[in-house]
mmCIF file of C-alpha atoms in Angstrom:
data_model
loop_
_atom_site.group_PDB
_atom_site.id
_atom_site.type_symbol
_atom_site.label_atom_id
_atom_site.label_comp_id
_atom_site.label_asym_id
_atom_site.label_seq_id
_atom_site.Cartn_x
_atom_site.Cartn_y
_atom_site.Cartn_z
ATOM 1 C CA MET A 1 48.322 65.524 29.630
ATOM 2 C CA SER A 2 48.839 61.856 30.199
ATOM 3 C CA ALA A 3 48.135 59.153 27.665
ATOM 4 C CA LEU A 4 44.996 57.095 27.832
ATOM 5 C CA PRO A 5 45.294 53.484 29.047
ATOM 6 C CA SER A 6 47.084 51.146 26.669
ATOM 7 C CA GLU A 7 45.866 47.748 25.546
ATOM 8 C CA GLN A 8 48.083 46.013 28.087
ATOM 9 C CA THR A 9 46.883 47.986 31.117
ATOM 10 C CA MET A 10 43.166 47.292 30.647
ATOM 11 C CA ARG A 11 41.263 44.490 32.286
ATOM 12 C CA PRO A 12 41.813 41.311 30.262
ATOM 13 C CA HIS A 13 38.590 39.928 28.827
ATOM 14 C CA GLU A 14 37.172 38.656 25.593
ATOM 15 C CA THR A 15 35.886 41.436 23.349
ATOM 16 C CA ALA A 16 32.240 40.824 22.484
ATOM 17 C CA PRO A 17 31.324 41.100 18.774
ATOM 18 C CA ASN A 18 29.050 44.038 19.616
ATOM 19 C CA ALA A 19 31.456 45.779 21.986
ATOM 20 C CA LEU A 20 31.368 48.941 19.868
ATOM 21 C CA SER A 21 27.615 48.935 19.256
ATOM 22 C CA GLY A 22 26.280 52.423 19.846
ATOM 23 C CA PHE A 23 29.630 54.109 19.204
ATOM 24 C CA THR A 24 30.799 56.117 16.195
ATOM 25 C CA VAL A 25 34.439 56.024 15.076
ATOM 26 C CA GLY A 26 35.996 58.326 12.497
ATOM 27 C CA VAL A 27 38.630 56.716 10.265
ATOM 28 C CA THR A 28 41.209 58.964 8.579
ATOM 29 C CA ALA A 29 43.154 56.204 6.821
ATOM 30 C CA THR A 30 43.575 56.060 3.062
ATOM 31 C CA ARG A 31 45.422 52.790 2.596
ATOM 32 C CA ARG A 32 43.569 49.756 3.992
ATOM 33 C CA ARG A 33 40.653 51.919 5.180
ATOM 34 C CA GLU A 34 38.100 49.324 4.007
ATOM 35 C CA GLU A 35 39.896 46.614 5.973
ATOM 36 C CA PHE A 36 40.120 48.732 9.116
ATOM 37 C CA GLY A 37 36.535 49.917 8.785
ATOM 38 C CA ALA A 38 35.387 46.306 8.524
ATOM 39 C CA LEU A 39 37.283 45.432 11.724
ATOM 40 C CA LEU A 40 35.389 48.155 13.573
ATOM 41 C CA GLU A 41 32.006 47.394 12.017
ATOM 42 C CA ARG A 42 32.291 43.706 12.967
ATOM 43 C CA ARG A 43 32.496 44.912 16.555
ATOM 44 C CA GLY A 44 29.332 46.985 16.097
ATOM 45 C CA ALA A 45 30.754 50.457 15.442
ATOM 46 C CA ARG A 46 29.264 53.028 13.133
ATOM 47 C CA VAL A 47 32.210 54.090 10.941
ATOM 48 C CA VAL A 48 32.667 57.543 9.428
ATOM 49 C CA SER A 49 35.269 57.310 6.652
ATOM 50 C CA ALA A 50 37.184 60.540 6.002
ATOM 51 C CA PRO A 51 40.504 59.947 4.184
ATOM 52 C CA ALA A 52 42.891 62.709 5.207
ATOM 53 C CA ILE A 53 45.818 62.142 2.846
ATOM 54 C CA ARG A 54 46.905 60.422 -0.344
ATOM 55 C CA LEU A 55 50.200 58.795 -1.128
ATOM 56 C CA VAL A 56 52.173 60.266 -4.024
ATOM 57 C CA PRO A 57 54.813 57.825 -5.377
ATOM 58 C CA LEU A 58 58.078 59.399 -6.433
ATOM 59 C CA ALA A 59 59.292 56.660 -8.776
ATOM 60 C CA GLU A 60 59.840 59.244 -11.505
ATOM 61 C CA ASP A 61 60.954 62.054 -9.221
ATOM 62 C CA ALA A 62 64.311 63.672 -9.937
ATOM 63 C CA ASP A 63 65.072 64.173 -6.220
ATOM 64 C CA LEU A 64 64.792 60.451 -5.483
ATOM 65 C CA LEU A 65 66.948 59.571 -8.488
ATOM 66 C CA GLU A 66 69.597 62.085 -7.417
ATOM 67 C CA ALA A 67 69.567 60.808 -3.801
ATOM 68 C CA THR A 68 69.976 57.242 -5.099
ATOM 69 C CA ARG A 69 72.953 58.248 -7.239
ATOM 70 C CA VAL A 70 74.562 60.015 -4.264
ATOM 71 C CA SER A 71 74.051 56.847 -2.202
ATOM 72 C CA LEU A 72 75.766 54.770 -4.892
ATOM 73 C CA ALA A 73 78.717 57.175 -5.229
ATOM 74 C CA ALA A 74 80.508 55.834 -2.140
ATOM 75 C CA PRO A 75 80.045 53.115 0.513
ATOM 76 C CA LEU A 76 77.228 53.601 3.023
ATOM 77 C CA ASP A 77 77.834 52.891 6.701
ATOM 78 C CA ASP A 78 74.216 52.950 7.889
ATOM 79 C CA VAL A 79 70.797 52.981 6.223
ATOM 80 C CA VAL A 80 67.724 53.933 8.254
ATOM 81 C CA VAL A 81 64.613 52.213 6.855
ATOM 82 C CA THR A 82 61.524 53.896 8.320
ATOM 83 C CA THR A 83 58.673 52.142 6.466
ATOM 84 C CA GLY A 84 58.201 48.930 4.548
ATOM 85 C CA VAL A 85 56.151 50.516 1.759
ATOM 86 C CA GLY A 86 58.754 53.249 1.351
ATOM 87 C CA PHE A 87 61.649 50.813 1.125
ATOM 88 C CA ARG A 88 59.814 48.680 -1.415
ATOM 89 C CA GLY A 89 59.057 51.808 -3.429
ATOM 90 C CA TRP A 90 62.719 52.771 -3.442
ATOM 91 C CA MET A 91 63.757 49.326 -4.644
ATOM 92 C CA ALA A 92 61.066 49.356 -7.363
ATOM 93 C CA ALA A 93 62.149 52.800 -8.568
ATOM 94 C CA ALA A 94 65.798 51.703 -8.678
ATOM 95 C CA GLU A 95 64.814 48.691 -10.768
ATOM 96 C CA GLY A 96 63.020 50.977 -13.210
ATOM 97 C CA TRP A 97 66.163 53.076 -13.563
ATOM 98 C CA GLY A 98 68.378 50.022 -14.061
ATOM 99 C CA LEU A 99 70.113 50.659 -10.719
ATOM 100 C CA SER A 100 68.647 47.779 -8.717
ATOM 101 C CA ALA A 101 71.759 45.567 -8.645
ATOM 102 C CA ALA A 102 74.007 48.477 -7.727
ATOM 103 C CA LEU A 103 71.688 49.594 -4.932
ATOM 104 C CA VAL A 104 71.372 46.102 -3.457
ATOM 105 C CA SER A 105 75.145 45.776 -3.542
ATOM 106 C CA ARG A 106 75.599 49.088 -1.748
ATOM 107 C CA LEU A 107 72.942 48.265 0.863
ATOM 108 C CA SER A 108 74.515 44.862 1.496
ATOM 109 C CA GLY A 109 77.635 46.562 2.777
ATOM 110 C CA ALA A 110 75.790 48.809 5.236
ATOM 111 C CA ARG A 111 74.103 48.341 8.591
ATOM 112 C CA LEU A 112 70.350 48.382 7.905
ATOM 113 C CA LEU A 113 68.489 49.888 10.868
ATOM 114 C CA THR A 114 64.752 49.210 10.517
ATOM 115 C CA ARG A 115 62.235 51.279 12.485
ATOM 116 C CA GLY A 116 59.732 48.465 12.954
ATOM 117 C CA PRO A 117 58.556 45.000 11.879
ATOM 118 C CA LYS A 118 57.115 46.138 8.540
ATOM 119 C CA ALA A 119 60.343 47.873 7.565
ATOM 120 C CA ARG A 120 62.314 44.822 8.683
ATOM 121 C CA GLY A 121 60.069 42.544 6.633
ATOM 122 C CA ALA A 122 60.595 44.649 3.513
ATOM 123 C CA VAL A 123 64.366 44.526 3.972
ATOM 124 C CA ARG A 124 64.337 40.752 4.341
ATOM 125 C CA ALA A 125 61.992 40.365 1.363
ATOM 126 C CA ALA A 126 64.627 42.149 -0.723
ATOM 127 C CA GLY A 127 67.168 39.484 0.289
ATOM 128 C CA LEU A 128 69.034 41.815 2.668
ATOM 129 C CA ASP A 129 69.967 41.423 6.321
ATOM 130 C CA ASP A 130 68.608 43.827 8.901
ATOM 131 C CA TYR A 131 71.049 44.880 11.620
ATOM 132 C CA TRP A 132 68.889 46.356 14.396
ATOM 133 C CA THR A 133 65.259 47.265 15.157
ATOM 134 C CA PRO A 134 64.079 49.332 18.172
ATOM 135 C CA ALA A 135 61.550 47.918 20.591
ATOM 136 C CA THR A 136 59.257 50.935 20.259
ATOM 137 C CA ASP A 137 58.904 51.358 16.462
ATOM 138 C CA SER A 138 60.182 54.885 17.077
ATOM 139 C CA CYS A 139 62.458 57.069 14.964
ATOM 140 C CA ARG A 140 63.474 58.746 18.206
ATOM 141 C CA GLU A 141 64.927 55.493 19.503
ATOM 142 C CA VAL A 142 66.768 54.914 16.212
ATOM 143 C CA LYS A 143 68.284 58.379 16.520
ATOM 144 C CA GLN A 144 69.333 57.756 20.133
ATOM 145 C CA TYR A 145 70.898 54.449 19.086
ATOM 146 C CA LEU A 146 72.995 56.181 16.434
ATOM 147 C CA LEU A 147 73.930 59.176 18.561
ATOM 148 C CA ALA A 148 75.285 56.846 21.243
ATOM 149 C CA GLN A 149 78.017 55.940 18.741
ATOM 150 C CA ASN A 150 80.829 57.919 17.115
ATOM 151 C CA LEU A 151 79.231 59.169 13.895
ATOM 152 C CA ARG A 152 82.020 61.427 12.693
ATOM 153 C CA GLY A 153 82.699 60.671 9.055
ATOM 154 C CA ARG A 154 79.980 58.015 8.732
ATOM 155 C CA ARG A 155 77.744 58.036 5.636
ATOM 156 C CA ILE A 156 74.111 57.494 6.607
ATOM 157 C CA ALA A 157 71.141 57.212 4.243
ATOM 158 C CA VAL A 158 67.771 58.030 5.868
ATOM 159 C CA GLN A 159 64.615 56.917 4.058
ATOM 160 C CA LEU A 160 61.928 59.519 4.713
ATOM 161 C CA HIS A 161 58.331 58.472 5.413
ATOM 162 C CA GLY A 162 56.098 61.112 3.935
ATOM 163 C CA GLU A 163 57.504 64.241 5.545
ATOM 164 C CA PRO A 164 60.953 65.650 6.388
ATOM 165 C CA LEU A 165 62.709 64.213 9.426
ATOM 166 C CA THR A 166 64.241 67.608 10.120
ATOM 167 C CA GLU A 167 65.344 67.126 13.737
ATOM 168 C CA PHE A 168 66.515 63.560 13.101
ATOM 169 C CA VAL A 169 68.729 64.594 10.182
ATOM 170 C CA HIS A 170 69.960 67.762 11.920
ATOM 171 C CA ASP A 171 71.115 65.873 15.016
ATOM 172 C CA LEU A 172 72.964 63.229 12.982
ATOM 173 C CA ARG A 173 74.733 65.916 10.976
ATOM 174 C CA GLY A 174 75.539 67.746 14.191
ATOM 175 C CA ALA A 175 77.287 64.569 15.374
ATOM 176 C CA GLY A 176 79.528 64.645 12.298
ATOM 177 C CA ALA A 177 77.718 62.246 9.951
ATOM 178 C CA GLU A 178 77.103 62.773 6.255
ATOM 179 C CA VAL A 179 73.357 62.261 5.858
ATOM 180 C CA ILE A 180 71.617 61.467 2.570
ATOM 181 C CA GLU A 181 67.858 61.972 2.664
ATOM 182 C CA ILE A 182 65.890 59.470 0.541
ATOM 183 C CA PRO A 183 62.471 61.030 -0.331
ATOM 184 C CA VAL A 184 60.754 57.812 -1.398
ATOM 185 C CA TYR A 185 57.198 59.122 -1.164
ATOM 186 C CA ARG A 186 55.273 62.045 0.181
ATOM 187 C CA TRP A 187 51.767 62.788 1.377
ATOM 188 C CA LEU A 188 49.332 65.328 -0.011
ATOM 189 C CA PRO A 189 45.842 66.253 1.217
ATOM 190 C CA TYR A 190 43.122 63.924 -0.053
ATOM 191 C CA ARG A 191 41.597 65.050 -3.353
ATOM 192 C CA ASP A 192 38.106 65.527 -1.903
ATOM 193 C CA PRO A 193 38.437 67.468 1.388
ATOM 194 C CA SER A 194 34.718 67.435 2.237
ATOM 195 C CA PRO A 195 34.636 64.119 4.203
ATOM 196 C CA LEU A 196 37.502 65.313 6.432
ATOM 197 C CA ARG A 197 35.810 68.669 6.977
ATOM 198 C CA ARG A 198 32.606 66.887 8.005
ATOM 199 C CA LEU A 199 34.560 64.684 10.413
ATOM 200 C CA ILE A 200 36.158 67.757 11.991
ATOM 201 C CA THR A 201 32.693 69.235 12.566
ATOM 202 C CA GLN A 202 31.404 65.936 13.962
ATOM 203 C CA THR A 203 34.407 65.639 16.275
ATOM 204 C CA ILE A 204 33.906 69.147 17.650
ATOM 205 C CA SER A 205 30.165 68.601 18.159
ATOM 206 C CA GLY A 206 30.725 65.241 19.865
ATOM 207 C CA ALA A 207 28.903 63.284 17.159
ATOM 208 C CA VAL A 208 31.813 60.826 17.057
ATOM 209 C CA ASP A 209 33.228 59.019 20.068
ATOM 210 C CA ALA A 210 36.717 58.408 18.667
ATOM 211 C CA VAL A 211 38.892 59.277 15.687
ATOM 212 C CA ALA A 212 41.392 56.647 14.571
ATOM 213 C CA PHE A 213 44.717 57.672 13.037
ATOM 214 C CA THR A 214 47.094 55.302 11.245
ATOM 215 C CA SER A 215 49.789 57.810 10.220
ATOM 216 C CA ALA A 216 51.284 61.042 11.536
ATOM 217 C CA PRO A 217 50.676 62.872 8.221
ATOM 218 C CA ALA A 218 46.938 62.193 8.647
ATOM 219 C CA VAL A 219 47.047 63.934 12.034
ATOM 220 C CA HIS A 220 48.826 66.919 10.483
ATOM 221 C CA ALA A 221 46.330 66.987 7.610
ATOM 222 C CA MET A 222 43.314 67.003 9.940
ATOM 223 C CA PHE A 223 44.668 69.884 12.011
ATOM 224 C CA ALA A 224 45.702 71.794 8.897
ATOM 225 C CA ALA A 225 42.162 71.447 7.537
ATOM 226 C CA ALA A 226 40.723 72.570 10.893
ATOM 227 C CA ARG A 227 43.116 75.537 10.935
ATOM 228 C CA GLY A 228 41.917 76.572 7.496
ATOM 229 C CA GLU A 229 38.343 76.680 8.832
ATOM 230 C CA GLY A 230 39.298 78.505 12.039
ATOM 231 C CA LEU A 231 38.475 75.384 14.083
ATOM 232 C CA GLU A 232 41.884 74.199 15.287
ATOM 233 C CA ASP A 233 41.392 75.244 18.923
ATOM 234 C CA ALA A 234 37.920 73.685 18.981
ATOM 235 C CA LEU A 235 39.328 70.434 17.573
ATOM 236 C CA LEU A 236 42.062 70.370 20.215
ATOM 237 C CA ALA A 237 39.454 70.951 22.917
ATOM 238 C CA ALA A 238 37.349 68.056 21.610
ATOM 239 C CA PHE A 239 40.305 65.665 21.718
ATOM 240 C CA GLY A 240 41.192 66.963 25.154
ATOM 241 C CA GLY A 241 37.642 66.190 26.269
ATOM 242 C CA ARG A 242 35.358 63.263 25.491
ATOM 243 C CA VAL A 243 36.518 62.354 21.953
ATOM 244 C CA VAL A 244 39.227 59.676 21.960
ATOM 245 C CA ALA A 245 42.248 60.114 19.681
ATOM 246 C CA ALA A 246 43.200 56.504 18.873
ATOM 247 C CA CYS A 247 46.593 56.021 17.206
ATOM 248 C CA VAL A 248 48.102 52.872 15.732
ATOM 249 C CA GLY A 249 51.478 53.568 17.358
ATOM 250 C CA PRO A 250 53.794 56.139 18.970
ATOM 251 C CA VAL A 251 55.022 57.621 15.678
ATOM 252 C CA THR A 252 51.441 58.343 14.634
ATOM 253 C CA ALA A 253 50.628 59.692 18.101
ATOM 254 C CA ASP A 254 53.620 62.031 18.325
ATOM 255 C CA PRO A 255 51.967 65.117 16.699
ATOM 256 C CA LEU A 256 49.074 64.769 19.158
ATOM 257 C CA VAL A 257 51.243 64.107 22.198
ATOM 258 C CA THR A 258 53.342 67.209 21.478
ATOM 259 C CA ARG A 259 50.090 69.233 21.571
ATOM 260 C CA GLY A 260 49.126 67.770 24.942
ATOM 261 C CA VAL A 261 46.377 65.527 23.553
ATOM 262 C CA PRO A 262 45.903 62.207 25.386
ATOM 263 C CA THR A 263 46.044 59.251 23.008
ATOM 264 C CA LEU A 264 44.873 55.653 23.061
ATOM 265 C CA GLN A 265 47.432 53.219 21.618
ATOM 266 C CA PRO A 266 47.666 49.439 21.325
ATOM 267 C CA GLU A 267 50.757 47.602 22.529
ATOM 268 C CA ARG A 268 51.444 46.409 18.971
ATOM 269 C CA SER A 269 51.277 48.825 16.040
ATOM 270 C CA ARG A 270 48.714 46.852 14.051
ATOM 271 C CA LEU A 271 45.250 47.686 12.731
ATOM 272 C CA GLY A 272 43.746 44.654 14.471
ATOM 273 C CA SER A 273 45.283 45.723 17.774
ATOM 274 C CA LEU A 274 43.949 49.256 17.311
ATOM 275 C CA ALA A 275 40.427 47.921 16.707
ATOM 276 C CA ARG A 276 40.684 45.702 19.797
ATOM 277 C CA VAL A 277 41.911 48.459 22.083
ATOM 278 C CA LEU A 278 39.028 50.697 20.954
ATOM 279 C CA ALA A 279 36.581 47.836 21.555
ATOM 280 C CA ARG A 280 37.856 47.599 25.126
ATOM 281 C CA HIS A 281 38.227 51.270 25.923
ATOM 282 C CA LEU A 282 34.941 52.762 24.730
ATOM 283 C CA PRO A 283 32.583 50.355 26.568
ATOM 284 C CA GLU A 284 34.608 50.867 29.759
ATOM 285 C CA HIS A 285 35.125 54.626 29.606
ATOM 286 C CA GLY A 286 32.521 55.951 27.174
ATOM 287 C CA VAL A 287 29.365 54.607 28.837
ATOM 288 C CA THR A 288 27.078 56.132 31.481
ATOM 289 C CA ARG A 289 25.363 53.408 33.518
ATOM 290 C CA LEU A 290 22.360 54.006 35.760
ATOM 291 C CA VAL A 291 19.005 52.586 36.862
ATOM 292 C CA ALA A 292 15.900 54.600 36.013
ATOM 293 C CA GLY A 293 12.300 53.507 36.517
ATOM 294 C CA GLY A 294 13.604 50.097 37.539
ATOM 295 C CA HIS A 295 15.410 49.605 34.222
ATOM 296 C CA HIS A 296 19.162 49.326 33.626
ATOM 297 C CA LEU A 297 20.457 51.878 31.132
ATOM 298 C CA GLU A 298 23.826 52.090 29.367
ATOM 299 C CA ILE A 299 24.094 55.390 27.510
ATOM 300 C CA ARG A 300 26.564 55.170 24.632
ATOM 301 C CA GLY A 301 27.528 57.498 21.801
ATOM 302 C CA HIS A 302 24.418 57.282 19.592
ATOM 303 C CA ALA A 303 22.422 54.542 21.348
ATOM 304 C CA VAL A 304 21.198 53.395 24.722
ATOM 305 C CA VAL A 305 21.141 49.825 26.005
ATOM 306 C CA VAL A 306 17.900 49.232 27.943
ATOM 307 C CA ASP A 307 17.954 46.045 30.010
ATOM 308 C CA GLY A 308 20.476 44.548 27.593
ATOM 309 C CA GLU A 309 18.703 45.639 24.389
ATOM 310 C CA LEU A 310 20.441 48.144 22.114
ATOM 311 C CA ARG A 311 18.206 51.015 21.043
ATOM 312 C CA PRO A 312 19.683 53.594 18.612
ATOM 313 C CA LEU A 313 18.543 57.186 19.191
ATOM 314 C CA PRO A 314 18.326 60.167 16.819
ATOM 315 C CA PRO A 315 20.551 63.149 17.735
ATOM 316 C CA ALA A 316 17.919 65.278 19.513
ATOM 317 C CA PRO A 317 16.532 62.572 21.867
ATOM 318 C CA MET A 318 20.095 61.406 22.564
ATOM 319 C CA ALA A 319 21.199 64.946 23.455
ATOM 320 C CA VAL A 320 18.253 65.260 25.838
ATOM 321 C CA LEU A 321 18.951 61.866 27.444
ATOM 322 C CA LYS A 322 22.603 62.715 28.027
ATOM 323 C CA ARG A 323 21.682 66.011 29.689
ATOM 324 C CA LEU A 324 19.133 64.267 31.938
ATOM 325 C CA ALA A 325 21.781 61.647 32.779
ATOM 326 C CA ASP A 326 24.172 64.404 33.852
ATOM 327 C CA LYS A 327 21.750 65.035 36.753
ATOM 328 C CA PRO A 328 20.072 61.685 37.442
ATOM 329 C CA GLY A 329 16.927 62.160 39.497
ATOM 330 C CA HIS A 330 17.100 65.958 39.283
ATOM 331 C CA VAL A 331 14.659 68.085 37.343
ATOM 332 C CA VAL A 332 16.073 69.636 34.184
ATOM 333 C CA SER A 333 14.098 72.576 32.845
ATOM 334 C CA ARG A 334 12.806 72.875 29.299
ATOM 335 C CA THR A 335 14.974 75.964 28.890
ATOM 336 C CA GLU A 336 18.127 73.992 29.717
ATOM 337 C CA LEU A 337 17.129 71.087 27.493
ATOM 338 C CA ARG A 338 16.537 73.489 24.629
ATOM 339 C CA THR A 339 20.213 74.481 24.705
ATOM 340 C CA VAL A 340 21.402 70.935 23.940
ATOM 341 C CA LEU A 341 19.179 70.322 20.923
ATOM 342 C CA PRO A 342 21.197 70.180 17.693
ATOM 343 C CA GLY A 343 20.715 72.922 15.134
ATOM 344 C CA SER A 344 19.210 76.365 15.521
ATOM 345 C CA ILE A 345 15.662 76.552 16.846
ATOM 346 C CA ALA A 346 13.456 79.630 16.853
ATOM 347 C CA ARG A 347 12.543 80.756 20.360
ATOM 348 C CA GLU A 348 8.805 80.430 19.777
ATOM 349 C CA SER A 349 9.138 76.796 18.683
ATOM 350 C CA ALA A 350 11.782 75.762 21.238
ATOM 351 C CA GLU A 351 9.349 74.398 23.831
ATOM 352 C CA HIS A 352 7.583 72.320 21.194
ATOM 353 C CA ALA A 353 10.985 70.986 19.988
ATOM 354 C CA VAL A 354 11.836 69.871 23.531
ATOM 355 C CA GLU A 355 8.449 68.158 23.922
ATOM 356 C CA MET A 356 8.927 66.362 20.603
ATOM 357 C CA ALA A 357 12.415 65.221 21.628
ATOM 358 C CA ILE A 358 11.043 63.880 24.923
ATOM 359 C CA THR A 359 8.224 62.076 23.092
ATOM 360 C CA ARG A 360 10.684 60.463 20.653
ATOM 361 C CA LEU A 361 13.011 59.584 23.528
ATOM 362 C CA ARG A 362 10.264 57.793 25.465
ATOM 363 C CA ARG A 363 9.153 55.943 22.341
ATOM 364 C CA ALA A 364 12.731 54.826 21.609
ATOM 365 C CA LEU A 365 13.411 53.716 25.190
ATOM 366 C CA GLY A 366 10.405 51.383 25.158
ATOM 367 C CA PRO A 367 9.444 50.768 28.799
ATOM 368 C CA SER A 368 7.419 53.533 30.440
ATOM 369 C CA GLY A 369 8.427 55.309 33.624
ATOM 370 C CA ILE A 370 12.095 55.980 32.734
ATOM 371 C CA VAL A 371 11.591 59.683 31.947
ATOM 372 C CA GLU A 372 9.241 61.563 34.256
ATOM 373 C CA THR A 373 7.447 64.863 33.640
ATOM 374 C CA VAL A 374 7.482 67.327 36.536
ATOM 375 C CA VAL A 375 4.588 69.698 35.885
ATOM 376 C CA LYS A 376 5.607 73.297 35.154
ATOM 377 C CA ARG A 377 9.249 72.492 35.944
ATOM 378 C CA GLY A 378 10.687 70.088 33.378
ATOM 379 C CA TYR A 379 11.778 66.453 33.175
ATOM 380 C CA ARG A 380 13.960 63.995 35.057
ATOM 381 C CA LEU A 381 15.178 60.430 34.958
ATOM 382 C CA ALA A 382 13.333 58.293 37.509
ATOM 383 C CA CYS A 383 16.415 57.342 39.520
ATOM 384 C CA ALA A 384 15.189 56.215 42.926
ATOM 385 C CA HIS A 385 18.490 56.707 44.693
ATOM 386 C CA GLU A 386 18.675 60.318 43.482
ATOM 387 C CA ALA A 387 14.992 61.283 43.524
ATOM 388 C CA GLY A 388 15.034 62.876 46.955
ATOM 389 C CA LEU A 389 17.915 65.207 46.161
#
């Protein structure tokens, strides 16, 4: 499946402050989730916060200490720095062990290959010189850069970023390099799994319009949680359908792309850019526009804009409106409308539930004449250009 449009390929225009009004976005981030949530809320979004992972520092971990000692045992030719926070953590741990000066000395004699701007900034903040950074913020490009050279006999330290870089390390070793893996930090599932489980359910049901990911481990954690509930295939289907998988960059998107899920990505791997690209994409691709009863409607995730006025809708009236909008001007039976109402409804009360949803929908829409009753048949949107069909 192809990727969704990027920030650069969309029509250039100023993003209105309420561009995301009527849309719901799930946020899986742990670090900086308040900041990112605020960026979305300022644009009008309803934010569902569901941290997927937590960062476990390894400053006292024996594996990191041993990897550092191996790195200091002989000169390093190359050091791959994958994340800024990971590199800073490594330097802080070395200082705690009394190895800071020795590590800086060893790193000074190596080529420091930084995966992206944040990693490069951390290297420079430590008083070191970065050698090369890929244009794509991609570990794959770093690997290709190294494999294009003669690696036989070279000593390469690779700072991991929360999970093993198995293929990366295997290919470098296959090319003859000695590779030292630096496990600076790792990810574990978030302590309270209930918010993520609720987000999975909301994603599958279509109650959210997009889920934003800021790290690949968060993607893995969400699918692992869905797998544990027997919902992995349903989650994949939701992302392959109307729910947008928005990723801060290609590294984050990779686990989704390999599963065939289309992703929305900004041109720059920044939280602000991710918020902006969502604020452009959802109003352009997540809105149904039509004229009914002489009124202009924009049907969004959990709200409808009637003649320019935003009107939030409860789940049942919104479900009914969306089904009517699937067939503008056509009659939709009560039986069909019953099937879209959320929750389980007893058969004997189903007709009453549909009537109540229609009543609440008309009240929320405001102007009369948008939803018409067709006696003994059902309901329809009063779309003049479709009415004769």
